[in-house]
């Protein structure tokens, strides 16, 4: 009997710790210089194919005129957390990622005593919102010159947010100048598998742009769980 009581107490402690848990991540950096650079970021707010996810990879040799990023991510349960609890008191479970980036790269081969580095710039960003079935990709490769500014915010709300009715938001503002190859696209799919489609997810929309040459790109993407999201969509303050 004592073993059963001890087990129940342990389960209750674990459940309470999960119900009040908050996972907060923040990073801000600025890089300038000449040489070879390789950088990778992988952030997700939930395990597996849930919540919000951001993957980024940057690599190349030459002049890093500017590389400035700011990243903030958090998974909250029952309104707990350092930031969103202040913006939405007594709200339901939610998770979010805010990301801004300013970058300018110029390609040239670099030679050091440790070796030679001759790689044109590659800059890839993928943001996934599993809650609403939305994904955004911004990718540049074989770039001799790249100047870009990107602001992305993505968030999801659990089913307990009945009064808000908004299941999630993914928004991006892209402004870039590139000499090289650019690939920008988004997909919106039903988060639930469709039996009529043999378990696949129905696709609601898709936009893909592939560019090779010298281009200036301005693009704004807004993917909402439904039309009520505008009432509670949080404005993100970008880096200065």
mmCIF file of C-alpha atoms in Angstrom:
data_model
loop_
_atom_site.group_PDB
_atom_site.id
_atom_site.type_symbol
_atom_site.label_atom_id
_atom_site.label_comp_id
_atom_site.label_asym_id
_atom_site.label_seq_id
_atom_site.Cartn_x
_atom_site.Cartn_y
_atom_site.Cartn_z
ATOM 1 C CA UNK A 1 0.000 0.000 0.000
ATOM 2 C CA UNK A 2 2.841 2.386 0.873
ATOM 3 C CA UNK A 3 4.486 1.667 -2.478
ATOM 4 C CA UNK A 4 1.256 2.550 -4.305
ATOM 5 C CA UNK A 5 0.898 5.815 -2.349
ATOM 6 C CA UNK A 6 4.543 6.704 -3.018
ATOM 7 C CA UNK A 7 4.037 6.021 -6.731
ATOM 8 C CA UNK A 8 0.918 8.219 -6.861
ATOM 9 C CA UNK A 9 2.738 11.030 -5.075
ATOM 10 C CA UNK A 10 5.614 10.785 -7.585
ATOM 11 C CA UNK A 11 3.188 10.895 -10.523
ATOM 12 C CA UNK A 12 1.468 13.960 -9.022
ATOM 13 C CA UNK A 13 4.800 15.756 -8.574
ATOM 14 C CA UNK A 14 5.822 15.029 -12.166
ATOM 15 C CA UNK A 15 2.438 16.161 -13.484
ATOM 16 C CA UNK A 16 2.538 19.412 -11.513
ATOM 17 C CA UNK A 17 6.088 20.147 -12.650
ATOM 18 C CA UNK A 18 5.042 19.660 -16.266
ATOM 19 C CA UNK A 19 1.920 21.781 -15.855
ATOM 20 C CA UNK A 20 3.985 24.701 -14.598
ATOM 21 C CA UNK A 21 7.055 24.191 -16.758
ATOM 22 C CA UNK A 22 8.357 26.861 -19.131
ATOM 23 C CA UNK A 23 11.202 26.436 -21.561
ATOM 24 C CA UNK A 24 12.665 29.816 -22.551
ATOM 25 C CA UNK A 25 15.539 30.341 -25.017
ATOM 26 C CA UNK A 26 17.101 33.638 -26.076
ATOM 27 C CA UNK A 27 20.150 34.484 -28.174
ATOM 28 C CA UNK A 28 21.457 37.718 -29.660
ATOM 29 C CA UNK A 29 24.723 38.073 -31.569
ATOM 30 C CA UNK A 30 26.630 40.295 -33.978
ATOM 31 C CA UNK A 31 29.553 39.218 -36.174
ATOM 32 C CA UNK A 32 31.829 41.189 -38.530
ATOM 33 C CA UNK A 33 35.094 40.130 -40.146
ATOM 34 C CA UNK A 34 36.890 38.409 -43.006
ATOM 35 C CA UNK A 35 37.424 34.671 -43.307
ATOM 36 C CA UNK A 36 35.385 31.486 -43.327
ATOM 37 C CA UNK A 37 32.139 31.288 -41.362
ATOM 38 C CA UNK A 38 29.842 28.367 -40.646
ATOM 39 C CA UNK A 39 26.833 28.656 -38.354
ATOM 40 C CA UNK A 40 23.878 26.430 -37.479
ATOM 41 C CA UNK A 41 20.754 26.912 -35.358
ATOM 42 C CA UNK A 42 18.117 24.297 -34.501
ATOM 43 C CA UNK A 43 15.323 25.296 -32.118
ATOM 44 C CA UNK A 44 12.038 23.565 -31.360
ATOM 45 C CA UNK A 45 9.417 24.192 -28.707
ATOM 46 C CA UNK A 46 8.031 20.629 -28.518
ATOM 47 C CA UNK A 47 9.313 17.122 -29.092
ATOM 48 C CA UNK A 48 8.648 15.476 -32.441
ATOM 49 C CA UNK A 49 6.296 16.863 -35.068
ATOM 50 C CA UNK A 50 4.568 19.358 -32.805
ATOM 51 C CA UNK A 51 4.833 23.001 -31.839
ATOM 52 C CA UNK A 52 7.238 25.392 -33.560
ATOM 53 C CA UNK A 53 10.608 24.635 -35.152
ATOM 54 C CA UNK A 54 13.382 26.748 -36.704
ATOM 55 C CA UNK A 55 16.416 25.437 -38.592
ATOM 56 C CA UNK A 56 19.140 27.679 -40.008
ATOM 57 C CA UNK A 57 22.493 27.036 -41.689
ATOM 58 C CA UNK A 58 25.016 29.634 -42.902
ATOM 59 C CA UNK A 59 28.395 28.941 -44.503
ATOM 60 C CA UNK A 60 30.829 30.684 -46.813
ATOM 61 C CA UNK A 61 34.154 32.462 -47.205
ATOM 62 C CA UNK A 62 34.877 36.135 -47.710
ATOM 63 C CA UNK A 63 33.811 39.375 -46.118
ATOM 64 C CA UNK A 64 31.170 39.255 -43.386
ATOM 65 C CA UNK A 65 30.032 42.866 -43.590
ATOM 66 C CA UNK A 66 27.330 42.226 -40.998
ATOM 67 C CA UNK A 67 25.667 39.253 -39.360
ATOM 68 C CA UNK A 68 23.214 40.224 -36.631
ATOM 69 C CA UNK A 69 20.541 37.895 -35.290
ATOM 70 C CA UNK A 70 18.077 37.798 -32.413
ATOM 71 C CA UNK A 71 16.208 34.627 -31.459
ATOM 72 C CA UNK A 72 13.574 34.045 -28.785
ATOM 73 C CA UNK A 73 11.596 30.836 -28.215
ATOM 74 C CA UNK A 74 9.429 29.455 -25.433
ATOM 75 C CA UNK A 75 7.011 26.635 -24.639
ATOM 76 C CA UNK A 76 4.440 27.551 -22.007
ATOM 77 C CA UNK A 77 1.833 25.477 -20.213
ATOM 78 C CA UNK A 78 -1.265 26.990 -18.601
ATOM 79 C CA UNK A 79 -0.076 30.552 -19.115
ATOM 80 C CA UNK A 80 3.221 30.160 -17.254
ATOM 81 C CA UNK A 81 6.354 31.847 -18.521
ATOM 82 C CA UNK A 82 8.342 35.023 -18.329
ATOM 83 C CA UNK A 83 6.959 36.980 -21.273
ATOM 84 C CA UNK A 84 3.659 35.705 -22.643
ATOM 85 C CA UNK A 85 2.105 35.461 -19.190
ATOM 86 C CA UNK A 86 2.438 39.253 -19.004
ATOM 87 C CA UNK A 87 0.932 39.793 -22.446
ATOM 88 C CA UNK A 88 -1.884 37.264 -22.036
ATOM 89 C CA UNK A 89 -2.594 36.678 -18.321
ATOM 90 C CA UNK A 90 -4.581 33.535 -17.496
ATOM 91 C CA UNK A 91 -4.183 32.318 -21.047
ATOM 92 C CA UNK A 92 -3.997 28.691 -22.180
ATOM 93 C CA UNK A 93 -0.925 26.724 -23.271
ATOM 94 C CA UNK A 94 1.024 28.185 -26.168
ATOM 95 C CA UNK A 95 4.472 28.229 -27.762
ATOM 96 C CA UNK A 96 6.272 30.719 -29.996
ATOM 97 C CA UNK A 97 9.467 31.613 -31.847
ATOM 98 C CA UNK A 98 10.501 35.172 -32.748
ATOM 99 C CA UNK A 99 13.471 35.621 -35.072
ATOM 100 C CA UNK A 100 15.113 38.581 -36.790
ATOM 101 C CA UNK A 101 18.208 38.662 -38.967
ATOM 102 C CA UNK A 102 20.310 41.259 -40.786
ATOM 103 C CA UNK A 103 23.164 39.957 -42.913
ATOM 104 C CA UNK A 104 25.492 41.015 -45.705
ATOM 105 C CA UNK A 105 28.113 38.699 -47.216
ATOM 106 C CA UNK A 106 30.655 39.140 -50.015
ATOM 107 C CA UNK A 107 32.352 36.070 -51.450
ATOM 108 C CA UNK A 108 36.091 35.689 -51.957
ATOM 109 C CA UNK A 109 38.517 32.787 -51.438
ATOM 110 C CA UNK A 110 40.492 32.825 -48.199
ATOM 111 C CA UNK A 111 43.883 31.223 -47.586
ATOM 112 C CA UNK A 112 45.473 30.623 -44.186
ATOM 113 C CA UNK A 113 48.348 28.468 -43.002
ATOM 114 C CA UNK A 114 45.759 25.996 -41.768
ATOM 115 C CA UNK A 115 44.235 25.630 -45.233
ATOM 116 C CA UNK A 116 42.281 27.233 -48.050
ATOM 117 C CA UNK A 117 38.592 28.143 -47.898
ATOM 118 C CA UNK A 118 36.808 28.727 -51.184
ATOM 119 C CA UNK A 119 33.052 28.470 -50.684
ATOM 120 C CA UNK A 120 30.359 30.742 -52.037
ATOM 121 C CA UNK A 121 27.766 31.746 -49.491
ATOM 122 C CA UNK A 122 24.901 29.497 -48.458
ATOM 123 C CA UNK A 123 22.190 30.850 -46.149
ATOM 124 C CA UNK A 124 19.198 28.622 -45.404
ATOM 125 C CA UNK A 125 16.245 29.214 -43.082
ATOM 126 C CA UNK A 126 13.256 26.921 -42.498
ATOM 127 C CA UNK A 127 10.453 27.678 -40.015
ATOM 128 C CA UNK A 128 7.728 25.101 -39.317
ATOM 129 C CA UNK A 129 4.468 25.593 -37.453
ATOM 130 C CA UNK A 130 3.073 22.091 -36.892
ATOM 131 C CA UNK A 131 0.071 23.458 -35.015
ATOM 132 C CA UNK A 132 -1.450 25.034 -38.149
ATOM 133 C CA UNK A 133 0.416 23.002 -40.800
ATOM 134 C CA UNK A 134 2.479 25.898 -42.179
ATOM 135 C CA UNK A 135 6.120 26.025 -43.289
ATOM 136 C CA UNK A 136 8.314 28.809 -44.680
ATOM 137 C CA UNK A 137 11.667 28.363 -46.460
ATOM 138 C CA UNK A 138 14.139 31.104 -47.402
ATOM 139 C CA UNK A 139 17.342 29.809 -49.006
ATOM 140 C CA UNK A 140 20.274 31.370 -50.856
ATOM 141 C CA UNK A 141 23.165 29.424 -52.392
ATOM 142 C CA UNK A 142 26.160 29.983 -54.707
ATOM 143 C CA UNK A 143 25.938 33.609 -53.605
ATOM 144 C CA UNK A 144 28.721 36.022 -54.567
ATOM 145 C CA UNK A 145 26.921 38.818 -52.742
ATOM 146 C CA UNK A 146 23.990 38.590 -50.337
ATOM 147 C CA UNK A 147 22.278 41.280 -48.336
ATOM 148 C CA UNK A 148 19.140 40.287 -46.447
ATOM 149 C CA UNK A 149 16.806 41.310 -43.649
ATOM 150 C CA UNK A 150 14.297 38.774 -42.336
ATOM 151 C CA UNK A 151 11.732 38.946 -39.547
ATOM 152 C CA UNK A 152 9.769 35.820 -38.621
ATOM 153 C CA UNK A 153 7.293 35.063 -35.871
ATOM 154 C CA UNK A 154 5.463 31.792 -35.385
ATOM 155 C CA UNK A 155 3.205 30.673 -32.545
ATOM 156 C CA UNK A 156 0.623 28.030 -31.718
ATOM 157 C CA UNK A 157 -2.233 27.811 -29.220
ATOM 158 C CA UNK A 158 -3.613 24.604 -27.722
ATOM 159 C CA UNK A 159 -7.194 23.392 -28.033
ATOM 160 C CA UNK A 160 -8.111 24.965 -24.687
ATOM 161 C CA UNK A 161 -8.027 28.417 -26.353
ATOM 162 C CA UNK A 162 -11.709 28.173 -27.278
ATOM 163 C CA UNK A 163 -12.452 31.815 -26.579
ATOM 164 C CA UNK A 164 -9.652 32.999 -28.855
ATOM 165 C CA UNK A 165 -10.403 30.522 -31.671
ATOM 166 C CA UNK A 166 -6.950 31.205 -33.150
ATOM 167 C CA UNK A 167 -4.914 28.008 -33.421
ATOM 168 C CA UNK A 168 -1.684 29.621 -34.596
ATOM 169 C CA UNK A 169 0.203 32.186 -36.668
ATOM 170 C CA UNK A 170 3.223 32.157 -38.981
ATOM 171 C CA UNK A 171 4.316 35.505 -40.420
ATOM 172 C CA UNK A 172 7.470 36.568 -42.256
ATOM 173 C CA UNK A 173 8.815 39.784 -43.745
ATOM 174 C CA UNK A 174 11.668 39.258 -46.252
ATOM 175 C CA UNK A 175 13.863 41.852 -47.969
ATOM 176 C CA UNK A 176 16.992 40.729 -49.825
ATOM 177 C CA UNK A 177 19.464 41.491 -52.619
ATOM 178 C CA UNK A 178 21.367 38.534 -54.019
ATOM 179 C CA UNK A 179 23.850 37.660 -56.756
ATOM 180 C CA UNK A 180 23.443 33.909 -56.927
ATOM 181 C CA UNK A 181 20.564 31.482 -56.422
ATOM 182 C CA UNK A 182 17.484 32.156 -54.296
ATOM 183 C CA UNK A 183 14.646 29.855 -53.268
ATOM 184 C CA UNK A 184 11.689 31.209 -51.271
ATOM 185 C CA UNK A 185 8.476 29.331 -50.621
ATOM 186 C CA UNK A 186 5.691 28.416 -48.214
ATOM 187 C CA UNK A 187 3.150 25.618 -47.849
ATOM 188 C CA UNK A 188 -0.123 25.477 -45.903
ATOM 189 C CA UNK A 189 -1.520 22.021 -45.110
ATOM 190 C CA UNK A 190 -4.229 20.575 -42.916
ATOM 191 C CA UNK A 191 -2.603 19.533 -39.608
ATOM 192 C CA UNK A 192 -4.901 16.497 -39.455
ATOM 193 C CA UNK A 193 -4.450 13.571 -41.889
ATOM 194 C CA UNK A 194 -7.319 13.005 -44.304
ATOM 195 C CA UNK A 195 -8.730 9.493 -44.678
ATOM 196 C CA UNK A 196 -9.937 10.299 -48.192
ATOM 197 C CA UNK A 197 -6.317 11.050 -49.100
ATOM 198 C CA UNK A 198 -5.085 7.780 -47.553
ATOM 199 C CA UNK A 199 -3.680 9.441 -44.462
ATOM 200 C CA UNK A 200 -1.964 12.314 -46.247
ATOM 201 C CA UNK A 201 -2.445 15.943 -45.255
ATOM 202 C CA UNK A 202 -4.617 18.040 -47.544
ATOM 203 C CA UNK A 203 -2.776 20.979 -49.070
ATOM 204 C CA UNK A 204 -4.504 24.369 -48.969
ATOM 205 C CA UNK A 205 -1.865 26.549 -50.592
ATOM 206 C CA UNK A 206 1.676 26.687 -51.931
ATOM 207 C CA UNK A 207 3.995 29.414 -53.238
ATOM 208 C CA UNK A 208 7.516 28.761 -54.597
ATOM 209 C CA UNK A 209 10.003 31.155 -56.212
ATOM 210 C CA UNK A 210 13.333 30.032 -57.694
ATOM 211 C CA UNK A 211 15.667 32.776 -58.901
ATOM 212 C CA UNK A 212 19.136 32.578 -60.466
ATOM 213 C CA UNK A 213 21.060 35.744 -61.271
ATOM 214 C CA UNK A 214 20.895 39.240 -59.799
ATOM 215 C CA UNK A 215 17.665 39.933 -57.918
ATOM 216 C CA UNK A 216 16.055 42.166 -55.296
ATOM 217 C CA UNK A 217 13.282 40.446 -53.336
ATOM 218 C CA UNK A 218 10.590 41.880 -51.079
ATOM 219 C CA UNK A 219 8.030 39.454 -49.687
ATOM 220 C CA UNK A 220 5.511 39.343 -46.860
ATOM 221 C CA UNK A 221 3.898 36.040 -45.836
ATOM 222 C CA UNK A 222 0.984 35.719 -43.437
ATOM 223 C CA UNK A 223 -0.346 32.249 -42.575
ATOM 224 C CA UNK A 224 -3.031 32.089 -39.862
ATOM 225 C CA UNK A 225 -4.955 29.225 -38.340
ATOM 226 C CA UNK A 226 -8.111 31.215 -39.151
ATOM 227 C CA UNK A 227 -9.252 34.801 -39.660
ATOM 228 C CA UNK A 228 -9.603 35.540 -35.917
ATOM 229 C CA UNK A 229 -5.826 35.516 -35.355
ATOM 230 C CA UNK A 230 -5.464 39.194 -36.185
ATOM 231 C CA UNK A 231 -7.044 40.171 -32.895
ATOM 232 C CA UNK A 232 -4.279 38.583 -30.782
ATOM 233 C CA UNK A 233 -1.306 38.497 -33.142
ATOM 234 C CA UNK A 234 1.679 39.918 -31.252
ATOM 235 C CA UNK A 235 3.858 42.526 -32.930
ATOM 236 C CA UNK A 236 7.552 41.656 -32.747
ATOM 237 C CA UNK A 237 10.029 44.430 -31.957
ATOM 238 C CA UNK A 238 12.980 43.942 -34.337
ATOM 239 C CA UNK A 239 16.654 44.489 -33.656
ATOM 240 C CA UNK A 240 18.019 48.027 -34.010
#
